[in-house]
Amino acid sequence: MKVINFYKNSKLNYKSYFIRLISLVIILVHCSTPPLANSEEPNLIIKRKSVIEEALNKTIPVIELMDSSKSEIAEWQEIFLNDARMKEYFFAYPNDQKMLNEIFSVSLARTSDIPSGLTQCANGNCIRIEMYNYARNISIIGLVSKSEKKLLHLASYKETQPDLPPHLVQLANYIARHDTSVIHAYGENYNTQEPLMSGTKTALNRTKCQRSKHLCVSPTFIKGSKALWVIVDLTDLNVAGVRWTDVGETGMAVTQRSAQNDKIMECFCDKLTSVDKEGWKFTYSMTRSDGLMISDISYKGVKYFNQVKLVDWHVSYSKVEGFGYSDAIGCPEFSTAAVLAIEPPYFEAIVQNNDTTGFLIGQSYYSEGWPTPCNYNYHQYFEFYKDGRFRPVMGSIGRGCGNNGMYRPVTRISIAGTNTNLLEYKNGSWNKWTKEKWALQSESDIYDKDHQWFKIERSGETPIAILANTGQMRDQGRGDHAYVYATKRHLDLDEGESDLPTIGPCCNQDYHQGPEKFINDESIENSEIVFWYVAQIENDDTKGKEYCWAESILKNGVYVPVIYPCYSGPMFKPL
Amino acid sequence: MHIKLLAQLDQCKGVPQYMMRMGFNPQQSFLSSSEKFIMGLVLLQTEQSGNPNSRVVKRIQKESWKNKGYLGAISTDEKGNSYVLPTANVNMLYNKPEFQNSIYKLDSETGELELFINLPTSILPGAKNPFGLLGSFYDCSSRNLIVSSVAGSDEKNEIGKVYAVDVIRKTYKILIEDKDIYGLAIQNIQGKKYLFLSSARTGDLFSIELDQQLNPKGKLKRELSIQGLGPRGDDRIRKIRFNSNGQMQLFTAMFYFNLTAPSEVQKGTMLYQWNSVKKQWFLVKEE
């Protein structure tokens, strides 16, 4: 089981902001007191965490507003919090686990705050209390009668946040000024700047954390003619994204979604990045519908593959015939992707038995609302080993529409070389595939040596074995039961070299997953070959055996996803 | 602009003849292109007249309503003919790019859905943008169907168009070029015709005056922006309608030119009122 945060973000350039801000900026920057040096500041995050812990240990899990100058504030909060109607905001269904809440303000109700007909609130008799529920991202507004000492009116508003109290403004500033991505983005003298507009809640600042549905604010730092927007997540107590904008230009505000999308669109969508690492050379880019594509892959000067990419995810559900989805993955905007790349690709070392054996490049995809039912999260990565092994890996992190789902990722692997042959190990010997065809991995298959199922022979090059995945890989996968296809690569026909639209329907149970469209009895002897790989992975929500699954749990008073990924993919090994 | 003297120009919907023949009560029935798990067009009859949210008691889908792929906006003329636009949903398996800029007509008499007109586009919808036609509005006074198309646009190139399609002569003309428009509505305001349009790329709402031949007069005027409003703050206005009080109803949705389809529908409604003193729209209510 792994608890993760998928909402991290990153910095970017962007244009926007109001012209009126310029004058405000000058005044505030000029008049503001320089902040204290880092070392002299209390660690507000640690303090905040202990406040949260304390609140969650109470019977009523609420961080109350402290104002020593007014004793009645505590009394009004007590009336508000002890009303029976408030219980649903404190304890989650069905286990009554505690949800984190905080009172943001306690103030005299203005006429405009009072619903018509609530005559008891006339003449300043009511106190308005604003509370925020961090778990469900809702605001709860109550009107307490001073004379009757009871809660007269209660309303809740989904996906809205009240204005921040001063201590949260201070906390947001603190998080912003101490975040490494902010320091990195701002450069020198980052700490002499006092952020602006930090007290403006994101809604008013036209900034929201739409994906995480967390409480976010955006302290803004000015540097010359640029403004650095820092999206601070006050639920997770971290920075959800940073982005430069031009001061003085009117435009769209920076939000979690816009910062994430813009980063992918500007830096990775259709943009080639070259990698030269540990003997491997390749380029990568994010496609519009085929996920992260790697191209021109070579190891120690020998080209292995022209291109490797994940063209489709087919998901079918066995309880309803024909029910499921064909999802493409890729760029978050201007694409045919249904499940979107929202964070940049990343590199990671592969460590086995305390040794670094290689590296991987990975990419996650997310559909809005995951991990709630019928939303998806996919993960792909490419493993590059120091000994020349290579593995494309495709994983689902649920949750999908049911516990009877079958995931079929369709991977296209274009093998380099014009004089290539493909051999299958069957019935104790290696047999050449002379024509385009397909095969299904079976539990009764017997492989050569270390799961060698296929072998790629190229003129003048070391052969490459394709190892079947029966669950022996390092990712705790349970085996692929894969369909494989070999088709001839045509340079004059586009059979998937460019972005492939959805290649097949969701719910075929047999080899009709899309690549068979390119099989038409052509010879593949001594030619260029495209190898297609369609793993078949069944999900499971049985307790203790979860696979391709995700759920939300309450942790520290807020919902976090718990994931049970299922990974698939063959290994390519030079012999 | 004085919104008091307005009249929304699509209030002439005729009763489709096929409804009664199929045993449906027109008062309680409506066409839908957005039923969960159903591709194409569906005719539904509900329990209560005028309340599409009441319990559905009957539904039917003719063969010709199923095979056009996923469908979107529907506008109905005075004879009960409906004009239906294609859309894209999750993937493009059932919507061919060459038909994403096509208008289908559901004939009031026969009840069959057939291709009505194919609007040309220099770049076909594809990997960078699967969408073609997006918004529609039937102008009763001129018997024109106003439609918007974003076919061929991408993140760097905005080449969308607004067309007026004469449904009698089956001809079309371009009203607006190089603008990606989502929702549309025509209003008569003090005897003048105004076309209201919303951007498919931002939260902006525009207007432009039209002459009686539907030719634009002047330039697009930015009326308002819904940027920052609503739970998400980055919705686009997908549909514009005016109520009898002169208030403008904006139906909003998340739209980023992709095929994501979250299970929780990301849509909202905003109600605006014209302030004749300040000469601007102000938000009355959002849901």
Coordinates of N, CA and C in Angstrom, one line a residue, chain B residues 37-207:
Chain B
F37 N -24.1 6.5 -21.0 CA -23.9 5.2 -21.6 C -24.7 5.0 -22.9
I38 N -25.2 6.1 -23.4 CA -26.0 6.0 -24.7 C -25.3 6.9 -25.7
M39 N -24.9 6.4 -26.9 CA -24.3 7.2 -27.9 C -25.4 7.7 -28.8
G40 N -25.4 8.9 -29.3 CA -26.4 9.4 -30.2 C -27.5 10.1 -29.6
L41 N -28.6 10.1 -30.3 CA -29.8 10.9 -29.8 C -30.8 10.0 -29.2
V42 N -31.5 10.5 -28.2 CA -32.5 9.7 -27.5 C -33.7 10.6 -27.3
L43 N -34.9 10.0 -27.5 CA -36.2 10.8 -27.2 C -36.7 10.2 -25.8
L44 N -36.9 11.2 -24.9 CA -37.3 10.8 -23.6 C -38.6 11.4 -23.2
Q45 N -39.5 10.7 -22.5 CA -40.7 11.3 -22.0 C -40.6 11.2 -20.5
T46 N -40.9 12.4 -19.8 CA -40.8 12.4 -18.4 C -42.2 12.5 -17.8
E47 N -42.2 12.3 -16.5 CA -43.5 12.2 -15.7 C -44.2 13.6 -15.7
Q48 N -43.4 14.7 -15.6 CA -44.1 16.0 -15.5 C -43.8 16.8 -16.7
S49 N -44.8 17.5 -17.1 CA -44.6 18.4 -18.3 C -43.7 19.6 -18.0
G50 N -42.8 19.8 -18.9 CA -41.8 21.0 -18.7 C -40.8 20.8 -17.7
N51 N -40.7 19.6 -17.1 CA -39.6 19.4 -16.1 C -38.7 18.2 -16.6
P52 N -37.6 18.5 -17.3 CA -36.8 17.4 -17.8 C -36.1 16.6 -16.7
N53 N -36.1 17.2 -15.4 CA -35.5 16.4 -14.3 C -36.4 15.5 -13.6
S54 N -37.7 15.5 -14.0 CA -38.6 14.5 -13.4 C -38.4 13.1 -14.0
R55 N -39.0 12.1 -13.4 CA -38.7 10.7 -13.7 C -39.0 10.4 -15.2
V56 N -38.0 9.8 -15.8 CA -38.2 9.4 -17.2 C -39.1 8.2 -17.3
V57 N -40.2 8.3 -18.1 CA -41.1 7.1 -18.1 C -41.0 6.4 -19.4
K58 N -40.4 7.0 -20.4 CA -40.3 6.3 -21.7 C -39.1 6.8 -22.4
R59 N -38.5 6.0 -23.2 CA -37.3 6.4 -24.0 C -37.3 5.6 -25.3
I60 N -36.8 6.2 -26.3 CA -36.7 5.5 -27.6 C -35.5 6.1 -28.4
Q61 N -34.8 5.2 -29.2 CA -33.7 5.6 -30.0 C -33.9 4.9 -31.3
K62 N -34.1 5.7 -32.4 CA -34.2 5.1 -33.7 C -32.8 4.7 -34.2
E63 N -32.8 3.8 -35.2 CA -31.5 3.3 -35.7 C -30.7 4.5 -36.2
S64 N -31.3 5.4 -37.0 CA -30.5 6.5 -37.6 C -30.0 7.5 -36.5
W65 N -30.5 7.4 -35.3 CA -30.1 8.3 -34.2 C -28.8 7.8 -33.5
K66 N -28.5 6.5 -33.8 CA -27.4 5.8 -33.1 C -26.1 5.9 -33.9
N67 N -26.2 5.9 -35.2 CA -25.0 5.7 -36.0 C -24.2 6.9 -36.5
K68 N -24.4 8.0 -35.8 CA -23.7 9.3 -36.2 C -22.6 9.6 -35.2
G69 N -22.4 8.6 -34.3 CA -21.4 8.8 -33.2 C -22.0 9.6 -32.1
Y70 N -21.1 10.2 -31.3 CA -21.6 11.0 -30.2 C -22.1 12.4 -30.7
L71 N -23.2 12.9 -30.2 CA -23.8 14.1 -30.6 C -23.8 15.2 -29.5
G72 N -24.0 16.4 -29.9 CA -23.9 17.5 -29.0 C -25.1 18.4 -29.1
A73 N -24.9 19.7 -29.4 CA -25.9 20.7 -29.3 C -27.1 20.4 -30.3
I74 N -28.3 20.7 -29.8 CA -29.5 20.5 -30.6 C -30.3 21.8 -30.7
S75 N -30.7 22.2 -31.9 CA -31.6 23.4 -32.0 C -32.8 23.0 -32.9
T76 N -34.0 23.5 -32.6 CA -35.2 23.1 -33.3 C -35.9 24.3 -33.9
D77 N -36.3 24.1 -35.2 CA -36.9 25.2 -35.9 C -38.5 25.2 -35.7
E78 N -39.1 26.1 -36.4 CA -40.6 26.3 -36.2 C -41.4 25.1 -36.7
K79 N -40.8 24.3 -37.6 CA -41.5 23.1 -38.1 C -41.3 21.9 -37.2
G80 N -40.4 22.0 -36.3 CA -40.1 20.8 -35.4 C -38.9 20.0 -35.9
N81 N -38.2 20.6 -37.0 CA -37.0 19.9 -37.4 C -35.9 20.3 -36.4
S82 N -35.1 19.3 -36.0 CA -34.0 19.6 -35.1 C -32.7 19.5 -35.9
Y83 N -31.8 20.4 -35.5 CA -30.4 20.4 -36.1 C -29.5 20.0 -35.0
V84 N -28.7 18.9 -35.3 CA -27.9 18.3 -34.3 C -26.4 18.3 -34.7
L85 N -25.6 18.7 -33.8 CA -24.2 18.8 -34.0 C -23.4 17.6 -33.5
P86 N -22.3 17.2 -34.1 CA -21.5 16.1 -33.5 C -20.7 16.6 -32.4
T87 N -20.2 15.7 -31.6 CA -19.2 16.1 -30.6 C -18.2 15.0 -30.5
A88 N -17.3 15.1 -29.5 CA -16.3 14.0 -29.3 C -16.4 13.7 -27.8
N89 N -16.4 12.4 -27.5 CA -16.6 11.9 -26.1 C -15.6 10.8 -25.8
V90 N -14.7 11.0 -24.9 CA -13.7 10.1 -24.5 C -12.7 9.7 -25.6
N91 N -13.2 9.3 -26.8 CA -12.3 9.0 -27.9 C -13.0 9.3 -29.2
M92 N -12.3 9.0 -30.3 CA -12.8 9.4 -31.6 C -13.2 8.1 -32.4
L93 N -13.4 7.0 -31.7 CA -13.7 5.8 -32.4 C -15.0 5.9 -33.2
Y94 N -16.0 6.6 -32.7 CA -17.3 6.7 -33.3 C -17.6 8.0 -34.0
N95 N -16.6 8.9 -34.0 CA -16.8 10.2 -34.6 C -15.7 10.4 -35.6
K96 N -16.0 10.3 -36.9 CA -14.9 10.5 -37.9 C -14.6 11.9 -38.0
P97 N -13.3 12.3 -38.1 CA -12.9 13.7 -38.2 C -13.6 14.4 -39.3
E98 N -13.8 13.8 -40.4 CA -14.4 14.5 -41.6 C -15.9 14.8 -41.4
F99 N -16.5 14.3 -40.3 CA -17.9 14.6 -40.0 C -18.0 15.5 -38.8
Q100 N -16.9 15.9 -38.2 CA -17.0 16.8 -37.0 C -17.5 18.2 -37.3
N101 N -17.5 18.5 -38.6 CA -18.0 19.9 -39.0 C -19.3 19.7 -39.8
S102 N -20.0 18.6 -39.5 CA -21.3 18.4 -40.2 C -22.5 18.6 -39.3
I103 N -23.5 19.1 -39.9 CA -24.8 19.3 -39.2 C -25.8 18.2 -39.7
Y104 N -26.4 17.6 -38.7 CA -27.4 16.6 -39.0 C -28.8 17.2 -38.8
K105 N -29.7 16.7 -39.6 CA -31.1 17.2 -39.4 C -32.0 16.0 -39.0
L106 N -32.7 16.2 -38.0 CA -33.8 15.3 -37.6 C -35.1 15.8 -38.1
D107 N -35.6 15.1 -39.1 CA -36.7 15.6 -39.9 C -38.0 15.4 -39.0
S108 N -38.7 16.5 -39.0 CA -40.0 16.5 -38.1 C -41.0 15.5 -38.6
E109 N -41.0 15.3 -40.0 CA -42.0 14.4 -40.5 C -41.6 12.9 -40.4
T110 N -40.4 12.6 -40.8 CA -40.0 11.2 -40.9 C -39.3 10.7 -39.6
G111 N -38.8 11.7 -38.8 CA -38.1 11.2 -37.6 C -36.8 10.6 -37.8
E112 N -36.3 10.8 -39.0 CA -35.0 10.2 -39.4 C -33.9 11.3 -39.2
L113 N -32.7 10.9 -38.8 CA -31.6 11.8 -38.6 C -30.6 11.6 -39.8
E114 N -30.5 12.6 -40.6 CA -29.6 12.5 -41.8 C -28.7 13.7 -41.8
L115 N -27.6 13.5 -42.6 CA -26.6 14.6 -42.8 C -27.3 15.7 -43.5
F116 N -27.2 16.9 -43.0 CA -27.9 18.1 -43.6 C -26.9 18.9 -44.4
I117 N -25.8 19.3 -43.8 CA -24.8 20.0 -44.5 C -23.4 19.8 -43.9
N118 N -22.4 19.8 -44.7 CA -21.0 19.6 -44.2 C -20.3 21.0 -44.4
L119 N -19.9 21.6 -43.4 CA -19.2 22.9 -43.5 C -17.7 22.7 -43.7
P120 N -17.2 23.3 -44.7 CA -15.8 23.0 -45.1 C -14.8 23.5 -44.0
T121 N -13.7 22.8 -43.9 CA -12.7 23.3 -43.0 C -11.3 23.0 -43.6
S122 N -10.4 23.9 -43.5 CA -9.1 23.8 -44.2 C -8.3 22.7 -43.4
I123 N -8.5 22.6 -42.1 CA -7.8 21.6 -41.4 C -8.8 20.7 -40.7
L124 N -8.7 19.4 -40.9 CA -9.7 18.5 -40.2 C -9.4 18.3 -38.7
P125 N -10.4 18.2 -37.9 CA -10.2 17.8 -36.5 C -9.2 16.6 -36.4
G126 N -8.4 16.6 -35.5 CA -7.4 15.5 -35.3 C -6.8 15.5 -34.0
A127 N -5.6 15.0 -33.9 CA -4.9 14.7 -32.6 C -4.8 16.0 -31.8
K128 N -4.6 17.1 -32.4 CA -4.4 18.4 -31.7 C -5.7 19.0 -31.3
N129 N -6.8 18.6 -31.9 CA -8.1 19.2 -31.5 C -9.1 18.3 -32.2
P130 N -9.8 17.5 -31.4 CA -10.8 16.6 -32.0 C -12.1 17.2 -32.3
F131 N -12.3 18.5 -31.9 CA -13.6 19.1 -32.1 C -13.8 19.9 -33.4
G132 N -15.0 19.9 -33.8 CA -15.4 20.7 -35.0 C -16.5 21.7 -34.5
L133 N -17.7 21.4 -34.9 CA -18.8 22.3 -34.5 C -19.1 22.1 -32.9
L134 N -19.4 23.3 -32.3 CA -19.6 23.3 -30.9 C -20.9 23.8 -30.4
G135 N -21.3 25.0 -30.9 CA -22.5 25.7 -30.4 C -23.5 25.9 -31.5
S136 N -24.8 26.0 -31.1 CA -25.8 26.3 -32.2 C -26.9 27.1 -31.6
F137 N -27.5 27.9 -32.5 CA -28.7 28.7 -32.1 C -29.6 28.9 -33.3
Y138 N -30.9 28.6 -33.2 CA -31.7 28.8 -34.3 C -32.4 30.1 -34.3
D139 N -32.1 31.0 -35.3 CA -32.7 32.3 -35.3 C -34.0 32.2 -36.1
C140 N -35.1 32.3 -35.4 CA -36.4 32.2 -36.0 C -36.7 33.3 -37.0
S141 N -36.2 34.5 -36.7 CA -36.6 35.6 -37.6 C -36.0 35.5 -39.0
S142 N -34.8 34.9 -39.1 CA -34.2 34.8 -40.4 C -34.1 33.3 -40.9
R143 N -34.6 32.4 -40.1 CA -34.6 31.0 -40.4 C -33.2 30.5 -40.7
N144 N -32.3 31.0 -39.9 CA -30.9 30.6 -40.0 C -30.5 29.9 -38.8
L145 N -29.6 28.9 -39.0 CA -29.0 28.2 -37.8 C -27.6 28.8 -37.7
I146 N -27.4 29.4 -36.5 CA -26.0 30.0 -36.3 C -25.2 28.9 -35.6
V147 N -24.1 28.6 -36.1 CA -23.2 27.6 -35.5 C -21.8 28.0 -35.3
S148 N -21.1 27.5 -34.3 CA -19.7 27.9 -34.2 C -18.9 26.6 -34.4
S149 N -17.7 26.8 -35.0 CA -16.8 25.7 -35.2 C -15.4 26.0 -34.8
V150 N -14.7 25.1 -34.1 CA -13.3 25.3 -33.8 C -12.4 24.4 -34.5
A151 N -12.9 23.8 -35.6 CA -12.2 22.8 -36.4 C -10.8 23.4 -36.8
G152 N -9.8 22.7 -36.6 CA -8.5 23.0 -37.1 C -7.7 23.9 -36.1
S153 N -8.3 24.5 -35.1 CA -7.6 25.3 -34.2 C -6.6 24.5 -33.3
D154 N -5.6 25.0 -32.8 CA -4.7 24.4 -31.8 C -4.2 25.4 -30.9
E155 N -3.3 25.0 -30.0 CA -2.9 26.0 -29.0 C -2.2 27.2 -29.5
K156 N -1.7 27.2 -30.7 CA -1.0 28.4 -31.2 C -1.9 29.1 -32.3
N157 N -2.8 28.4 -32.9 CA -3.6 28.9 -34.0 C -5.1 28.9 -33.7
E158 N -5.7 30.1 -33.7 CA -7.1 30.2 -33.4 C -7.8 30.5 -34.8
I159 N -8.4 29.4 -35.4 CA -9.0 29.6 -36.7 C -10.5 29.3 -36.7
G160 N -11.1 29.3 -35.6 CA -12.5 29.0 -35.5 C -13.4 30.0 -36.3
K161 N -14.6 29.5 -36.6 CA -15.5 30.4 -37.3 C -16.9 30.3 -36.8
V162 N -17.7 31.3 -37.1 CA -19.2 31.3 -36.8 C -19.9 31.4 -38.2
Y163 N -20.8 30.5 -38.4 CA -21.5 30.4 -39.6 C -23.0 30.7 -39.4
A164 N -23.6 31.3 -40.4 CA -25.1 31.3 -40.5 C -25.5 30.4 -41.6
V165 N -26.3 29.4 -41.2 CA -26.7 28.4 -42.2 C -28.2 28.6 -42.5
D166 N -28.5 29.0 -43.7 CA -29.9 29.2 -44.2 C -30.5 27.8 -44.3
V167 N -31.4 27.4 -43.4 CA -31.9 26.1 -43.4 C -32.9 25.8 -44.5
I168 N -33.5 26.9 -45.1 CA -34.4 26.7 -46.3 C -33.6 26.4 -47.5
R169 N -32.6 27.3 -47.8 CA -31.8 27.2 -49.0 C -30.7 26.2 -48.9
K170 N -30.4 25.9 -47.7 CA -29.3 25.0 -47.4 C -27.9 25.6 -47.8
T171 N -27.8 26.9 -47.6 CA -26.5 27.6 -47.9 C -26.0 28.1 -46.6
Y172 N -24.7 28.6 -46.6 CA -24.2 29.1 -45.4 C -23.3 30.3 -45.8
K173 N -23.1 31.1 -44.7 CA -22.1 32.2 -44.9 C -21.3 32.3 -43.6
I174 N -20.1 32.9 -43.7 CA -19.3 33.0 -42.5 C -19.5 34.4 -41.8
L175 N -19.8 34.4 -40.5 CA -20.1 35.7 -39.8 C -18.8 36.1 -39.1
I176 N -18.1 35.2 -38.5 CA -16.9 35.6 -37.7 C -15.8 34.6 -38.1
E177 N -14.6 35.1 -38.2 CA -13.5 34.3 -38.6 C -12.4 34.4 -37.5
D178 N -11.5 33.4 -37.4 CA -10.4 33.3 -36.5 C -10.7 33.6 -35.1
K179 N -11.8 33.0 -34.7 CA -12.2 33.1 -33.3 C -12.9 31.8 -32.9
D180 N -12.4 31.2 -31.8 CA -12.9 29.9 -31.3 C -14.1 30.3 -30.4
I181 N -15.3 30.0 -30.9 CA -16.5 30.4 -30.2 C -17.2 29.1 -29.7
Y182 N -17.8 29.1 -28.5 CA -18.5 28.0 -28.0 C -20.0 28.2 -28.0
G183 N -20.5 29.0 -27.1 CA -22.0 29.2 -27.1 C -22.4 30.4 -27.9
L184 N -23.7 30.4 -28.3 CA -24.2 31.5 -29.2 C -25.6 31.8 -28.8
A185 N -26.0 33.1 -29.0 CA -27.5 33.4 -28.9 C -27.7 34.7 -29.6
I186 N -28.8 34.9 -30.2 CA -29.2 36.2 -30.8 C -30.3 36.8 -30.0
Q187 N -30.2 38.1 -29.8 CA -31.1 38.8 -29.1 C -31.6 40.1 -29.9
N188 N -32.9 40.4 -29.8 CA -33.3 41.6 -30.3 C -33.3 42.6 -29.2
I189 N -32.6 43.7 -29.3 CA -32.5 44.7 -28.3 C -32.8 46.0 -28.9
Q190 N -34.0 46.6 -28.5 CA -34.4 47.9 -29.1 C -34.4 47.9 -30.6
G191 N -34.9 46.8 -31.1 CA -35.0 46.7 -32.6 C -33.8 46.3 -33.3
K192 N -32.7 46.2 -32.5 CA -31.4 45.8 -33.2 C -31.1 44.3 -32.8
K193 N -30.5 43.7 -33.7 CA -30.1 42.3 -33.5 C -28.7 42.2 -33.0
Y194 N -28.5 41.5 -31.9 CA -27.2 41.3 -31.3 C -26.9 39.8 -31.3
L195 N -25.7 39.5 -31.7 CA -25.2 38.1 -31.5 C -24.3 38.1 -30.3
F196 N -24.7 37.2 -29.3 CA -23.8 37.0 -28.1 C -23.0 35.7 -28.4
L197 N -21.7 35.8 -28.1 CA -20.8 34.7 -28.3 C -19.9 34.5 -27.1
S198 N -19.6 33.2 -26.9 CA -18.6 33.0 -25.8 C -17.3 32.3 -26.3
S199 N -16.2 32.6 -25.7 CA -15.0 32.1 -26.2 C -14.8 30.6 -25.7
A200 N -14.3 29.8 -26.6 CA -14.0 28.4 -26.2 C -12.6 28.3 -25.5
R201 N -11.9 29.4 -25.6 CA -10.5 29.4 -25.0 C -10.3 30.1 -23.7
T202 N -11.3 31.0 -23.4 CA -11.2 31.8 -22.2 C -12.7 31.8 -21.6
G203 N -12.8 32.6 -20.5 CA -14.1 32.8 -19.9 C -14.9 34.0 -20.4
D204 N -14.4 34.5 -21.6 CA -15.0 35.8 -22.1 C -16.3 35.6 -22.8
L205 N -17.2 36.6 -22.7 CA -18.4 36.6 -23.4 C -18.4 37.9 -24.3
F206 N -18.7 37.8 -25.6 CA -18.7 38.9 -26.5 C -20.1 39.2 -27.1
S207 N -20.2 40.4 -27.7 CA -21.4 40.6 -28.5 C -21.0 41.4 -29.7

